Amino acid sequence: MLSPFADVSPKDLSPLDAVSATDADAIGDLVDRARGAQRAWSELPAYERAARIAKVKDRLLDRAAALAALVSREVGKPEAEALLGEVLASADGFDFWCGSIEELCEPQEIALDKLTYPAKRGTIYREARGTLAVIMPWNFPVALPLRTLVPALLAGNAVVFKPSEISPRSGQAVVDLFAGLIPDGVLTIAQGGGDVGAALCSANVDLVVFTGSVATGRKVATACAERLVPCSLELGGKDAAIVLSDANLERAAQGIAWAALTNAGQNCAAIERVYVERGISDAFIARLTEVVRALEPDRDLGPLTTHAQQQTVMRHVADAQASGAEVILGGNAGEDGYRYPATIVKVTSDDIDLMREETFGPVIAVRVVESASEAIALANASKYGLTASIWTKRASHGESLAHELRAGVVTINNHAFTGAIPAAPWSGHGQTGAGITNSHLALEALTRPRFVLVDRSSSKRELWWYPYTPALMKIGLAMAALRSGSTGLLRKIGAVLSLLGAFPRRFR
Ligand code: NAD
């Protein structure tokens, strides 16, 4: 069988180490083994799990240079980007989750009305969901898996993790960080392509956490629907940046250049569309062009990770040009099959793939608009809705406009970096999917609530138990009258009298 794995570095086409694929037929056994290990792991106190996983963070940091070099070689991003975005940002996630998991999973007693529910105590426990499949893409091959693995494991789950076939070595390096610190079977890697991912979704897992493309996300959702298990989907994006005429020009140009081009634009939250108000558009485009022109290939901007990605970017730019868009900078693909220069395209319509489909490359499409409301309408017209940004010196105006945007994250005068803030939820609208990564809200998927009610009542029966006598009907109607805000005083008095008469008959 043909190897599913990427085998050359996009940086210099040098060969990458061989990787063995997991047999798709063996996935069921891997999941069973994980399930076998999960219970004892979940029964450890949360502080014990946190103490072990905190040591994983130290390993991550101790291996920072080697990890950055590996990621850079495997997927092509500059080492500085790998160090900051994959290693250091992930360390923050360990700190947040190890420091908060006990409190976030603390049992919570609910308030119960003593008259209606006498002698009862109800407690919500947040328990591990069980055995999870975690299926990840290649664009952040260390940071993205860790964003889910750390809280998932801390919450007491076992995980079978499938990295992308484009970044299997980085995936293995992530799993190696945990080796010996958590029990065998609690975290297992499954290496391979779509067949292995599909086998994992159909195996006996309790939740699939998936990050990747819309097309694959749909298959994952279908497989989960067949098994009636939940899935958390974080899919594509087509982020918009809105530059208002009162923006800080320099900050907007620098920030948009970074947020569009980091990781060669292969970021779900890359700025792919810029809507700039006419009043500042000439100055903005001129300054953006200068900033982007000053970037150094390799130091600042790596190659695309795959040849297929280069083809998509070429197609989107060529289509845009054919429709009359103006390429202001860049636009010529490298001959190695991976490189693509930082490119700025001025467009006049959104009716082209460059403005509608995910490009996932180093291309900034800029469109001049007449007003903030036009920009917001265009930004919201996308089928995606991950993050968006507004650039303005009137921060509170930007903040109020934020609520008009159809996006899971809105940043004023910044973009995309909040994925690295572990306390901030990361989620989307539309085809971006409804999964939530980061923050206490991520625990909604990674755990399940168990409600336990203890009844210390010694009365022989409850009000609502059998038999359904006329006295019970009277009590019910009196209670309805008493609880309704629109019942008049006289009717309320009547209801109280009715209750006083019916109660002794009910319990006689
Ligand atoms: P992809 O969908 O091709 O692959 C993602 C993963 O799914 C890989 O591990 C792959 O092997 C696996 N897979 C393939 N077929 C499968 C199947 N039938 N069942 C189960 N798993 C299967 O995506 P990609 O190219 O690796 O990643 C790029 C995409 O990820 C982009 O669309 C990007 O926007 C998105 N992404 C989204 C976020 C987010 O937070 N929303 C973050 C990063 C990337």
PDB file of C-alpha atoms in Angstrom, residues 144 147-148 211 232 234 422 424-427 435-439 442:
ATOM      1  CA  LEU A 144      -3.583  22.177  18.379  1.00  0.00           C
ATOM      2  CA  ARG A 147      -5.091  22.352  23.379  1.00  0.00           C
ATOM      3  CA  THR A 148      -7.416  19.373  23.572  1.00  0.00           C
ATOM      4  CA  THR A 211     -10.135  19.892  13.772  1.00  0.00           C
ATOM      5  CA  SER A 232     -16.781  18.629  18.429  1.00  0.00           C
ATOM      6  CA  GLU A 234     -13.469  23.048  14.473  1.00  0.00           C
ATOM      7  CA  PRO A 422      -6.179  29.250  27.237  1.00  0.00           C
ATOM      8  CA  ALA A 424     -10.529  32.465  26.030  1.00  0.00           C
ATOM      9  CA  PRO A 425     -13.044  30.320  24.120  1.00  0.00           C
ATOM     10  CA  TRP A 426     -12.263  29.577  20.468  1.00  0.00           C
ATOM     11  CA  SER A 427     -15.297  28.685  18.415  1.00  0.00           C
ATOM     12  CA  GLY A 435     -16.759  23.060  18.595  1.00  0.00           C
ATOM     13  CA  ILE A 436     -15.207  25.010  21.455  1.00  0.00           C
ATOM     14  CA  THR A 437     -11.509  24.854  22.258  1.00  0.00           C
ATOM     15  CA  ASN A 438      -9.919  26.562  25.268  1.00  0.00           C
ATOM     16  CA  SER A 439     -11.613  28.014  28.350  1.00  0.00           C
ATOM     17  CA  ALA A 442     -14.383  23.354  26.364  1.00  0.00           C
TER      18      ALA A 442
END
